[in-house]
XYZ file of C-alpha atoms in Angstrom:
761
model
C 28.943 -95.098 35.678
C 32.566 -96.074 35.386
C 34.949 -93.080 35.622
C 38.248 -92.973 33.991
C 41.390 -92.628 36.226
C 44.141 -90.863 34.300
C 47.781 -91.248 34.852
C 49.411 -87.877 35.145
C 51.664 -88.531 32.207
C 48.727 -89.448 29.976
C 46.864 -86.278 31.090
C 49.898 -84.140 30.343
C 50.449 -85.555 27.082
C 46.895 -85.187 25.860
C 46.455 -81.672 27.270
C 49.744 -80.507 25.795
C 48.646 -82.043 22.370
C 45.531 -79.590 22.594
C 47.747 -76.792 23.598
C 50.010 -76.975 20.499
C 47.992 -79.009 18.137
C 45.817 -75.971 16.980
C 48.867 -74.154 15.777
C 49.342 -72.606 12.408
C 45.796 -70.975 11.968
C 46.166 -68.509 9.027
C 42.843 -66.700 9.231
C 42.152 -63.991 11.753
C 38.439 -63.583 12.332
C 36.898 -60.728 14.173
C 35.577 -63.045 16.894
C 36.819 -66.391 18.141
C 34.950 -69.075 19.936
C 35.834 -69.692 23.660
C 32.965 -71.650 25.171
C 30.408 -72.669 22.450
C 28.241 -75.540 23.281
C 24.427 -74.750 23.283
C 22.301 -71.693 22.559
C 22.774 -70.551 26.035
C 26.361 -71.478 26.661
C 27.994 -69.397 23.916
C 30.945 -67.303 24.792
C 33.269 -65.428 22.203
C 36.342 -63.300 22.321
C 35.574 -60.093 20.487
C 38.079 -57.959 18.649
C 40.145 -61.082 18.467
C 42.879 -59.535 16.309
C 43.763 -57.507 19.468
C 45.024 -58.504 22.812
C 42.553 -60.544 24.789
C 42.636 -58.330 27.961
C 41.359 -55.294 26.111
C 37.842 -56.425 26.055
C 35.366 -58.546 28.053
C 34.350 -61.731 26.344
C 30.757 -61.659 24.930
C 27.669 -63.597 24.445
C 27.030 -64.057 20.717
C 24.644 -61.170 20.837
C 27.424 -58.833 21.900
C 26.359 -58.611 25.544
C 29.503 -58.617 27.762
C 30.274 -61.649 30.124
C 32.362 -61.184 33.088
C 35.415 -63.454 32.621
C 38.791 -62.565 33.970
C 41.892 -64.684 33.637
C 45.170 -63.479 35.282
C 48.484 -65.103 36.124
C 50.787 -64.098 38.988
C 54.642 -64.668 39.005
C 54.799 -65.418 42.654
C 58.586 -64.505 43.045
C 58.232 -60.973 41.838
C 54.622 -60.331 42.810
C 53.788 -59.419 39.238
C 50.311 -60.032 37.873
C 49.799 -60.432 34.057
C 46.110 -59.948 32.579
C 45.260 -62.740 30.110
C 41.518 -62.509 29.336
C 39.028 -59.870 30.270
C 39.298 -56.524 31.887
C 39.147 -57.343 35.480
C 42.754 -56.030 35.969
C 41.758 -52.469 35.121
C 40.776 -51.389 38.645
C 43.115 -53.848 40.309
C 45.844 -51.476 41.466
C 43.736 -48.272 41.996
C 44.253 -48.963 45.547
C 47.612 -49.435 47.302
C 49.313 -52.876 46.513
C 52.692 -54.206 46.741
C 52.137 -56.057 43.563
C 53.136 -54.946 39.918
C 50.835 -55.066 36.997
C 52.468 -55.724 33.601
C 51.200 -56.804 30.231
C 52.444 -60.252 28.819
C 53.583 -60.625 25.347
C 50.572 -61.828 23.483
C 51.781 -64.477 20.843
C 48.421 -64.942 19.185
C 45.702 -67.229 18.720
C 45.323 -70.609 17.029
C 42.332 -72.762 16.783
C 41.017 -76.114 15.322
C 37.411 -77.583 15.316
C 37.136 -77.889 19.027
C 39.776 -75.516 20.577
C 40.910 -71.847 20.730
C 44.454 -71.395 22.150
C 45.511 -68.051 23.345
C 49.293 -67.972 23.895
C 51.429 -65.547 26.014
C 55.062 -65.009 27.065
C 55.701 -63.371 30.417
C 58.307 -60.848 30.789
C 59.456 -58.304 33.214
C 58.552 -55.349 31.058
C 57.116 -54.872 27.686
C 60.544 -54.064 26.140
C 62.796 -56.722 27.617
C 61.550 -60.131 26.722
C 63.445 -61.506 29.755
C 61.558 -64.845 30.257
C 60.810 -65.526 26.626
C 62.821 -68.855 26.861
C 61.563 -69.527 30.356
C 57.836 -68.856 30.961
C 55.046 -69.240 28.542
C 51.347 -69.643 29.151
C 48.686 -70.964 26.910
C 44.949 -70.933 27.592
C 43.056 -73.634 25.728
C 39.179 -73.042 25.652
C 37.989 -76.508 24.391
C 34.424 -77.187 23.309
C 34.846 -80.808 22.211
C 33.372 -81.741 19.017
C 33.008 -85.703 19.131
C 30.948 -87.027 16.177
C 31.997 -90.630 17.164
C 30.545 -90.084 20.579
C 27.016 -88.567 20.869
C 26.964 -89.251 24.565
C 29.949 -86.852 25.222
C 28.584 -84.329 22.679
C 25.257 -84.109 24.550
C 27.138 -82.915 27.729
C 26.660 -79.257 27.856
C 29.996 -78.421 29.330
C 33.406 -77.243 28.078
C 37.040 -77.171 29.448
C 39.498 -74.359 30.104
C 42.954 -75.796 30.242
C 46.012 -73.703 31.443
C 49.289 -74.859 30.077
C 52.568 -73.403 31.720
C 55.942 -73.987 30.086
C 59.063 -73.093 32.084
C 60.480 -73.233 35.634
C 58.769 -70.338 37.451
C 56.344 -70.504 40.339
C 52.987 -69.312 39.098
C 49.406 -68.825 40.126
C 46.428 -68.700 37.853
C 43.149 -66.792 38.760
C 39.826 -67.526 36.853
C 36.729 -65.421 37.739
C 33.154 -65.547 36.322
C 30.320 -63.123 37.232
C 26.440 -63.840 37.276
C 25.884 -62.909 33.588
C 26.741 -66.405 32.758
C 23.570 -67.593 34.499
C 21.013 -64.941 33.217
C 20.474 -62.174 30.851
C 18.843 -60.109 33.404
C 21.287 -57.779 35.205
C 18.752 -57.177 37.947
C 18.059 -60.670 38.614
C 18.788 -62.400 42.101
C 21.066 -65.415 41.858
C 21.890 -68.092 44.527
C 25.088 -69.944 44.727
C 26.519 -72.984 46.384
C 29.771 -74.876 46.729
C 30.067 -78.693 46.901
C 32.841 -81.318 46.864
C 32.551 -84.573 45.031
C 35.554 -86.906 45.221
C 38.495 -85.046 43.754
C 36.463 -82.054 42.410
C 34.904 -78.858 43.732
C 31.882 -77.540 42.125
C 30.622 -73.956 42.365
C 27.213 -73.251 40.866
C 24.981 -70.274 40.338
C 21.511 -69.576 38.939
C 18.425 -67.661 39.402
C 16.670 -67.627 42.844
C 13.402 -68.036 40.851
C 13.664 -69.794 37.686
C 11.485 -68.887 34.738
C 11.095 -72.074 32.820
C 11.427 -71.865 28.986
C 11.920 -68.185 29.046
C 14.689 -65.852 27.691
C 16.085 -62.504 28.350
C 18.144 -61.149 25.513
C 18.441 -64.531 24.149
C 19.633 -65.961 27.480
C 18.153 -68.645 29.532
C 16.372 -67.787 32.684
C 16.296 -71.309 34.043
C 19.111 -73.545 34.779
C 22.300 -73.255 36.483
C 26.124 -72.287 35.601
C 28.774 -74.409 37.032
C 32.575 -74.149 37.458
C 34.475 -77.369 38.245
C 38.049 -77.706 39.466
C 40.289 -79.791 41.637
C 39.291 -79.765 45.237
C 42.740 -78.498 46.270
C 42.343 -75.262 44.274
C 41.442 -72.222 46.323
C 38.098 -70.589 45.664
C 36.048 -67.581 46.880
C 32.657 -65.962 46.075
C 32.379 -62.351 46.854
C 33.053 -58.738 45.584
C 35.079 -58.710 42.449
C 37.492 -56.082 43.443
C 38.406 -57.654 46.816
C 38.978 -61.028 45.184
C 41.263 -59.657 42.446
C 43.121 -57.508 45.201
C 43.535 -60.633 47.352
C 44.785 -62.769 44.569
C 47.321 -59.924 43.443
C 48.690 -59.780 46.979
C 48.718 -63.427 47.939
C 48.289 -65.424 44.744
C 45.356 -67.337 46.380
C 41.941 -66.876 47.880
C 40.182 -67.725 51.108
C 39.693 -71.437 51.232
C 36.300 -72.645 52.187
C 35.684 -76.385 52.705
C 32.029 -76.549 53.834
C 28.900 -76.189 51.585
C 27.801 -72.594 51.255
C 24.725 -70.903 49.858
C 23.426 -67.398 49.496
C 22.441 -64.724 47.004
C 24.752 -62.791 44.785
C 24.567 -59.641 42.668
C 24.661 -60.440 38.976
C 27.294 -57.945 37.990
C 29.257 -57.042 41.285
C 29.694 -60.529 42.944
C 31.939 -63.129 41.215
C 33.047 -66.636 41.781
C 36.766 -67.297 41.227
C 39.216 -70.214 41.660
C 43.059 -70.099 41.579
C 45.558 -72.852 40.923
C 49.070 -72.924 42.053
C 51.932 -74.160 39.808
C 54.970 -75.065 41.926
C 58.554 -74.275 40.550
C 60.226 -76.962 38.768
C 62.995 -79.014 40.477
C 66.634 -78.350 39.531
C 65.514 -75.426 37.202
C 64.527 -77.969 34.583
C 61.868 -76.473 32.329
C 58.643 -78.467 32.189
C 55.156 -78.196 30.667
C 52.563 -78.239 33.458
C 48.788 -78.300 33.128
C 45.572 -77.500 34.965
C 42.186 -77.804 33.695
C 38.812 -76.720 34.730
C 35.227 -77.714 33.476
C 32.677 -75.075 32.777
C 28.948 -75.907 32.168
C 25.629 -74.351 31.765
C 22.737 -76.935 32.320
C 19.038 -76.539 31.700
C 16.863 -79.367 32.969
C 14.404 -79.635 31.119
C 16.041 -78.302 27.852
C 13.007 -77.373 25.686
C 9.186 -78.078 25.607
C 7.852 -80.004 22.588
C 4.311 -80.348 21.267
C 4.137 -83.951 20.135
C 1.420 -86.461 19.614
C 1.250 -87.260 23.216
C 0.975 -83.638 24.249
C 3.323 -80.866 25.209
C 6.284 -82.354 26.828
C 9.180 -80.947 28.846
C 12.102 -82.706 27.293
C 14.980 -84.114 29.379
C 18.495 -83.600 28.391
C 20.034 -86.545 26.556
C 22.760 -86.779 29.035
C 20.483 -87.326 32.041
C 19.646 -90.860 30.909
C 23.392 -91.866 31.538
C 23.616 -90.139 35.047
C 20.979 -91.350 37.332
C 22.565 -89.727 40.211
C 22.044 -86.322 38.742
C 23.804 -83.299 37.422
C 26.839 -83.480 39.839
C 27.562 -87.075 38.642
C 27.762 -85.688 35.120
C 29.919 -82.806 36.035
C 32.271 -85.037 38.075
C 32.479 -87.394 35.004
C 33.143 -84.491 32.657
C 36.126 -82.996 34.688
C 37.647 -86.485 34.895
C 37.061 -87.313 31.294
C 39.328 -84.494 30.127
C 41.885 -86.781 28.268
C 39.353 -89.011 26.587
C 37.097 -86.145 25.426
C 39.992 -84.097 24.194
C 41.576 -87.023 22.442
C 38.304 -87.750 20.507
C 37.893 -84.189 19.607
C 41.544 -83.879 18.349
C 41.073 -86.775 16.155
C 37.931 -85.232 14.412
C 39.860 -81.865 14.061
C 42.827 -83.742 12.500
C 40.564 -85.501 10.103
C 38.793 -82.358 9.038
C 42.068 -80.627 8.489
C 43.560 -83.487 6.419
C 40.454 -83.734 4.262
C 40.101 -79.937 3.767
C 43.663 -79.633 2.658
C 43.442 -82.414 0.229
C 40.264 -81.195 -1.355
C 41.219 -77.592 -1.270
C 43.718 -75.673 0.892
C 44.765 -74.577 4.474
C 42.402 -71.757 4.025
C 39.548 -74.079 3.647
C 40.677 -76.029 6.750
C 40.754 -72.902 8.894
C 37.260 -71.998 7.675
C 35.724 -75.442 8.677
C 37.692 -75.196 12.039
C 35.893 -71.926 12.602
C 32.484 -73.284 11.566
C 32.123 -76.717 13.481
C 31.495 -75.283 17.035
C 29.317 -72.576 15.590
C 26.916 -75.239 14.198
C 26.769 -77.183 17.248
C 26.441 -74.048 19.497
C 22.876 -73.641 18.107
C 21.832 -77.184 19.135
C 20.760 -79.099 22.436
C 20.367 -82.854 22.674
C 17.275 -84.129 24.437
C 15.257 -87.426 24.791
C 16.656 -90.868 25.596
C 19.270 -93.132 24.191
C 16.298 -95.010 22.471
C 14.746 -91.865 21.170
C 17.393 -89.107 20.957
C 16.297 -85.791 19.518
C 18.290 -82.629 18.479
C 16.732 -79.253 18.977
C 18.094 -76.158 17.026
C 17.804 -72.534 17.459
C 17.810 -70.096 14.538
C 20.344 -67.757 16.174
C 20.391 -64.009 15.525
C 18.050 -64.020 12.547
C 14.662 -64.449 14.510
C 15.207 -67.237 17.178
C 12.740 -69.685 15.540
C 12.827 -73.288 16.807
C 13.747 -76.064 14.441
C 13.832 -73.923 11.288
C 13.690 -76.123 8.325
C 15.534 -73.813 5.947
C 18.186 -73.378 8.770
C 18.689 -77.128 9.290
C 18.982 -77.499 5.439
C 22.218 -75.456 5.087
C 23.591 -76.964 8.244
C 22.999 -80.376 6.584
C 26.443 -80.742 5.057
C 28.048 -80.702 8.565
C 25.832 -83.275 9.927
C 26.208 -85.606 6.726
C 29.939 -85.455 7.077
C 30.234 -85.475 10.887
C 27.397 -87.748 12.004
C 24.388 -88.134 9.824
C 22.409 -89.602 12.942
C 22.401 -86.061 14.250
C 20.548 -84.873 11.097
C 18.035 -87.611 11.870
C 17.564 -86.438 15.469
C 16.880 -83.026 14.057
C 14.325 -84.095 11.533
C 12.329 -86.528 13.706
C 10.640 -83.677 15.740
C 9.494 -82.033 12.596
C 8.268 -85.297 11.083
C 6.526 -86.474 14.151
C 4.866 -83.178 14.882
C 3.362 -82.995 11.418
C 2.614 -86.821 11.152
C 0.521 -86.328 14.289
C -1.752 -83.868 12.473
C -0.557 -80.844 14.612
C 0.058 -78.562 11.592
C -2.878 -77.689 9.501
C -1.399 -76.892 6.179
C -0.544 -79.425 3.301
C 3.010 -77.925 2.681
C 5.763 -78.484 5.189
C 6.059 -76.096 8.068
C 8.789 -73.599 8.358
C 9.637 -74.121 12.075
C 8.423 -75.831 15.300
C 7.873 -72.637 17.135
C 8.280 -68.918 16.974
C 11.027 -68.836 19.467
C 13.326 -71.472 20.931
C 12.966 -73.229 23.468
C 9.360 -73.483 22.795
C 8.721 -76.062 19.951
C 4.905 -75.777 20.571
C 4.229 -75.511 16.793
C 1.722 -73.504 14.843
C -1.787 -75.046 15.193
C -3.176 -71.972 13.410
C -0.622 -72.380 10.381
C 0.587 -68.968 10.910
C 4.340 -69.678 10.612
C 6.436 -67.862 8.047
C 5.181 -69.058 4.672
C 7.831 -70.882 2.416
C 5.865 -73.738 1.256
C 7.921 -74.703 -1.825
C 11.200 -74.145 -0.020
C 10.314 -76.300 3.004
C 8.667 -79.127 1.172
C 11.800 -79.388 -1.058
C 14.096 -79.137 1.993
C 12.335 -81.878 4.073
C 12.349 -84.364 1.098
C 15.961 -83.702 0.179
C 17.255 -83.870 3.698
C 15.172 -87.104 4.491
C 16.655 -88.854 1.515
C 20.241 -87.558 2.166
C 19.903 -88.775 5.764
C 18.824 -92.289 4.683
C 21.414 -92.625 1.980
C 24.089 -91.938 4.620
C 23.154 -95.052 6.530
C 23.368 -97.350 3.580
C 26.686 -98.875 4.773
C 25.318 -99.439 8.192
C 21.800 -100.433 7.700
C 19.956 -102.586 5.215
C 17.058 -101.746 3.064
C 14.661 -103.255 5.544
C 15.918 -100.994 8.354
C 15.374 -98.013 6.197
C 11.963 -99.123 5.055
C 10.903 -99.654 8.712
C 12.007 -96.132 9.713
C 10.467 -94.519 6.711
C 7.079 -96.456 6.835
C 6.434 -96.877 10.483
C 3.480 -98.762 11.636
C 0.053 -97.993 13.016
C 0.940 -99.584 16.276
C 4.009 -97.367 16.599
C 1.890 -94.275 16.071
C -0.992 -95.583 18.146
C 1.313 -95.663 21.244
C 1.660 -92.093 21.080
C -1.966 -91.354 22.244
C -4.427 -89.048 20.526
C -2.931 -85.920 19.188
C -3.950 -82.653 20.593
C -7.099 -81.341 18.926
C -6.969 -83.911 16.207
C -8.701 -87.091 15.525
C -6.819 -90.482 15.248
C -7.493 -90.474 11.373
C -5.317 -87.341 10.946
C -2.210 -89.347 11.863
C 0.065 -90.560 9.100
C 3.293 -92.478 8.609
C 6.258 -90.662 7.649
C 6.174 -91.918 4.151
C 2.583 -90.499 3.761
C 3.577 -87.309 5.151
C 6.494 -87.148 2.637
C 4.251 -88.023 -0.065
C 1.862 -85.272 0.716
C 4.793 -82.747 0.461
C 5.785 -84.366 -2.892
C 2.407 -83.839 -4.369
C 2.329 -80.315 -3.264
C 5.646 -79.813 -5.202
C 4.159 -81.572 -8.343
C 1.182 -79.212 -8.314
C 3.218 -75.972 -7.539
C 6.987 -76.206 -8.246
C 7.349 -75.789 -11.942
C 5.938 -72.216 -11.859
C 6.354 -70.864 -8.235
C 3.949 -68.357 -7.125
C 5.069 -64.939 -5.544
C 6.601 -66.367 -2.460
C 9.588 -66.420 -0.204
C 12.625 -68.774 -0.627
C 15.081 -69.365 2.298
C 16.736 -65.929 1.386
C 13.768 -64.229 2.791
C 15.663 -61.020 3.642
C 15.710 -60.460 -0.269
C 11.826 -60.490 -0.350
C 9.249 -62.682 -2.263
C 9.638 -63.075 -5.992
C 7.643 -65.058 -8.647
C 8.873 -67.742 -10.798
C 12.303 -68.111 -8.922
C 14.663 -70.182 -10.804
C 16.397 -71.634 -7.587
C 13.186 -72.309 -5.881
C 11.830 -74.305 -8.721
C 14.898 -76.280 -8.994
C 14.781 -77.223 -5.397
C 11.162 -78.377 -5.855
C 11.934 -80.531 -8.797
C 14.944 -82.158 -7.035
C 12.603 -82.761 -4.117
C 10.261 -84.579 -6.374
C 13.037 -86.800 -7.771
C 13.993 -87.411 -4.152
C 10.465 -88.660 -3.486
C 11.056 -91.168 -6.376
C 13.981 -92.574 -4.491
C 12.153 -92.557 -1.121
C 9.389 -94.600 -2.859
C 11.870 -97.042 -4.330
C 13.279 -97.675 -0.814
C 9.899 -98.929 0.158
C 9.623 -100.968 -3.029
C 6.707 -98.689 -4.270
C 7.539 -98.960 -7.942
C 4.479 -97.132 -9.231
C 5.184 -94.198 -7.124
C 8.899 -94.241 -7.796
C 8.347 -94.076 -11.620
C 5.667 -91.568 -11.434
C 7.789 -89.066 -9.447
C 10.786 -89.873 -11.529
C 8.838 -89.184 -14.822
C 7.502 -85.842 -13.394
C 10.938 -84.774 -12.227
C 12.342 -85.466 -15.801
C 9.645 -83.732 -17.593
C 9.928 -80.820 -15.183
C 13.838 -80.474 -15.421
C 13.736 -80.282 -19.243
C 11.103 -77.495 -19.056
C 12.835 -75.795 -16.168
C 16.126 -75.527 -18.220
C 14.304 -73.772 -21.062
C 12.721 -71.393 -18.620
C 15.592 -70.676 -16.282
C 18.598 -70.531 -18.484
C 19.498 -67.627 -20.903
C 18.951 -68.336 -24.672
C 22.467 -69.178 -25.180
C 22.624 -71.400 -21.803
C 25.133 -68.854 -20.543
C 23.853 -68.878 -16.983
C 20.607 -69.307 -15.075
C 18.326 -66.312 -14.558
C 17.187 -65.198 -11.091
C 13.553 -65.581 -12.273
C 12.114 -66.825 -15.480
C 10.784 -63.601 -16.687
C 13.792 -61.404 -15.640
C 16.043 -60.995 -18.665
C 19.595 -59.926 -17.728
C 19.335 -61.280 -14.317
C 21.546 -64.106 -12.842
C 21.818 -66.102 -9.525
C 24.014 -68.319 -7.562
C 22.430 -71.606 -8.388
C 23.064 -73.135 -4.962
C 20.512 -75.873 -5.397
C 22.558 -77.761 -7.804
C 24.318 -78.995 -4.767
C 21.285 -81.165 -3.721
C 21.157 -82.738 -7.182
C 24.946 -83.724 -6.920
C 24.516 -84.933 -3.280
C 21.533 -87.183 -3.905
C 22.304 -88.398 -7.339
C 26.078 -88.342 -7.767
C 26.124 -91.221 -10.445
C 23.122 -89.943 -12.361
C 22.284 -86.173 -11.787
C 18.957 -84.948 -12.683
C 20.226 -81.699 -13.955
C 22.063 -81.690 -17.415
C 25.796 -81.476 -17.179
C 25.702 -78.363 -19.420
C 24.042 -76.318 -16.685
C 26.813 -77.139 -14.233
C 29.387 -76.010 -16.675
C 27.534 -72.961 -17.676
C 27.280 -71.840 -14.015
C 30.859 -72.525 -13.123
C 31.974 -70.507 -16.139
C 29.559 -67.794 -15.224
C 30.647 -67.315 -11.718
C 34.171 -66.520 -12.831
C 32.597 -63.349 -14.528
C 30.747 -61.976 -11.416
C 33.276 -62.652 -8.473
C 33.965 -59.738 -6.362
C 36.697 -58.937 -3.889
C 35.477 -61.094 -1.048
C 33.527 -63.675 -2.972
C 30.477 -64.688 -5.027
C 27.417 -62.405 -4.614
C 24.089 -64.048 -4.180
C 22.477 -62.576 -7.393
C 22.325 -59.603 -9.462
C 20.369 -57.363 -7.010
C 22.954 -56.751 -4.495
C 26.694 -57.188 -3.882
C 26.133 -59.135 -0.737
C 26.986 -62.939 -0.502
C 25.839 -65.715 1.653
C 28.778 -67.890 2.598
C 26.672 -70.991 3.073
C 25.519 -70.742 -0.602
C 28.960 -69.844 -1.778
C 30.337 -73.143 -0.512
C 27.471 -75.396 -1.740
C 27.827 -73.557 -5.267
C 31.632 -73.982 -5.395
C 31.289 -77.678 -4.305
C 29.934 -78.416 -7.828
C 32.261 -76.058 -9.801
C 35.700 -76.641 -11.238
C 38.758 -76.766 -8.967
C 40.346 -73.623 -10.027
C 37.112 -71.590 -9.281
C 36.854 -73.532 -5.955
C 40.092 -72.388 -4.765
C 39.526 -68.894 -6.029
C 36.355 -68.432 -4.125
C 37.635 -69.977 -0.992
C 40.737 -67.667 -1.110
C 38.301 -64.635 -1.458
C 36.309 -65.741 1.585
C 39.439 -66.300 3.451
C 40.472 -62.663 2.561
C 37.244 -61.395 3.728
C 37.400 -63.201 7.145
C 40.877 -61.498 7.636
C 39.682 -58.102 6.694
C 36.019 -57.937 7.432
C 34.706 -55.045 9.635
C 32.025 -57.118 11.201
C 32.463 -57.493 14.901
C 30.539 -60.537 15.894
C 30.870 -64.410 15.522
C 31.190 -65.378 11.817
C 28.221 -63.940 9.782
C 26.884 -65.740 6.649
C 25.630 -62.562 4.988
C 28.198 -59.949 4.068
C 29.181 -57.376 1.548
C 31.641 -58.704 -1.053
C 33.500 -55.335 -1.357
C 35.572 -53.684 1.322
C 35.158 -53.241 4.206
C 33.139 -56.457 4.038
C 30.637 -55.507 6.596
C 27.139 -56.625 7.438
C 24.682 -56.089 4.586
C 21.130 -55.133 5.748
C 20.164 -57.937 8.095
C 22.817 -58.497 10.798
C 23.302 -62.287 11.096
C 25.912 -63.936 13.249
C 26.864 -67.110 15.005
C 24.233 -68.950 12.832
C 24.470 -72.738 12.317
C 23.988 -72.395 8.476
C 27.849 -72.250 8.317
C 27.364 -76.071 8.318
C 27.076 -75.547 4.611
C 30.878 -74.637 4.537
C 31.355 -78.526 4.802
C 29.677 -79.102 1.402
C 32.861 -80.359 -0.275
C 33.439 -82.971 2.458
C 29.742 -83.889 2.370
C 29.725 -84.229 -1.429
C 32.799 -86.399 -1.374
C 31.375 -88.664 1.278
C 28.056 -89.000 -0.667
C 29.929 -90.159 -3.683
C 30.894 -93.301 -1.683
C 27.463 -93.904 -0.104
C 24.881 -93.477 -2.978
C 21.737 -95.365 -2.022
C 21.001 -96.141 -5.693
C 22.774 -99.461 -5.661
C 20.913 -100.686 -2.654
C 17.437 -100.129 -4.246
C 16.022 -103.037 -6.235
C 16.223 -102.216 -9.948
C 12.646 -102.863 -10.648
C 11.412 -100.137 -8.296
C 13.541 -97.469 -9.923
C 14.100 -95.917 -13.226
C 12.467 -93.213 -15.349
C 9.412 -94.802 -16.734
C 8.130 -93.816 -20.225
C 4.490 -93.291 -19.061
C 1.981 -90.792 -20.352
C 2.069 -87.456 -18.231
C -1.307 -87.777 -16.749
C -1.095 -91.424 -15.813
C -2.671 -92.348 -12.592
C -0.814 -94.214 -9.862
C -3.738 -96.346 -8.987
C -4.500 -95.242 -5.580
């Protein structure tokens, strides 16, 4: 592994770009991302419209995390709190230091970074140092779609930027709650040096592999990495804070140490000293730290070869182990931040061009939230992406959660969508799931992707069959510019030899194994038999309960059937392709008569429910997969767009006529197929909601569309479904990468065949 050696000027330039590059954020959400990387490394700033030192940072569940950041003006012995409440008991005992609050200049953010900016002053009234001393904390969780290797590293950065001439010291402290969800757990710690870095790590004395407490991992270790010249200490929180206030430094230890620590009362802390500038010339100075939470292995996965403990993807690149990875991450600051900034700039540029600055802010708030639910595993030859259904129930690899997250993956890096679909396809192709329809998830609770051999997962048969067919085709279409038809065919069909290498599936005979195409074909057959008149069942909006003949659900199934026609065409299976195309055409004409009102004013929620209406969000899949030749008649698109204008509320577009709650994911996929004026109107209303919502957690996707815009029934937060907010960008990209032109004409088309024609198999 080659490590990048950074020139100080380059490091300074890149870091300051991050410090100022996320300026101008208009939206003020109730909670801002700090470190958001994996399901177990997720820290947020609550009450983000207030000063950051008035609350402790939180895990996405709302549990407090001990993080204190303070700065000391050494010439005046004045300490200023920046983040967390560690300062509150700092001066209860005698001290020669002064405690003052800085002037908080507010927060800004982009897709990877949250900046908190301050001006230091001698008192709250007189802004004495406003032109001299400014401090910015940059919490960076790099989103690097062009570099899966870096994205797979479960680590973030905290960069401290100081502008001015003053001599300052920064203090950063973490407690044991970063390593466990059990306040009574016993942790061990150690300190080590690696070239230019010092690494402090903590973790459970007795790890509990693949278990959680309050959604927190009970295995793995938490790491803080800084420069070896920075002072550090592990000990009682009050003593360390007091020592910093008095001296501006901590007791330096240079040997490896280990021991046990109390989860709440003992902390690990580091300080960094900023020397005064020469000749009184104001300069920008930067120090950065790496923070990581590492689980080895990441998850357990029931696959054809048996239940396997999955290695993290990064491990293949660092044969010397975790310390090599952490050392690399710390020294990779400029490169990683540069890649992340490039992606953030691209998002902003495209979002403003397609919609507005408000839309750009919404996407910036959504990107880290999507990836914060994921963990990369496997090897470079066989990478996998595992996803947790955060907050709603904790399911592992939930199909109808990956589906709304799909627009982000398609826009950012479609390979990530493939990595998420492969575990579901492999598990079911191995015969490990007993039902004919697609499974809902790979396991009741993350990180255990151990399947449902009894078939007792949550039943959404039409929903998940449609989702899997749509996502598989969307993923393959996205590769048309990089791979030829033969490569796509190879992936889709597979071979008996490939599957044979996996060994005999657990509890199944070899004949139960099938290729990916055969599995997809089975789901398509299920849709043919069941989709036109859906039985009393759940859709992805399971919080609303089951319903018979759901208009949206039937539409998804029909689009799934049409997707199967395209999948068959990729393999040159013309009979299959024409058969499924014919069924989809017949069904969509019948669906329109059943689903739309007599005057075609709008879609009903259910065929039989006169006077009802719904957000017909599944139109998005039709536009995504078939941009040049949509299956759904254009008049349906126009009718829905016109109808939405009549039912808009203060904060957006309600889901349907039953409630005033909205799903932001479905709002964005719906507006992506609507007229521009309506697009901008809904986006502005959602932005208005973000600024005023009474919710107090990371961004929710289910909320009331009337003030105060709070949670509605089910309390969802931090869910990856906000990937749907990227629908406009994904749809624009799809128009340029339609697979239709790559499929031989003779294998496509809508055959005029009798309805009950056999496909000859």
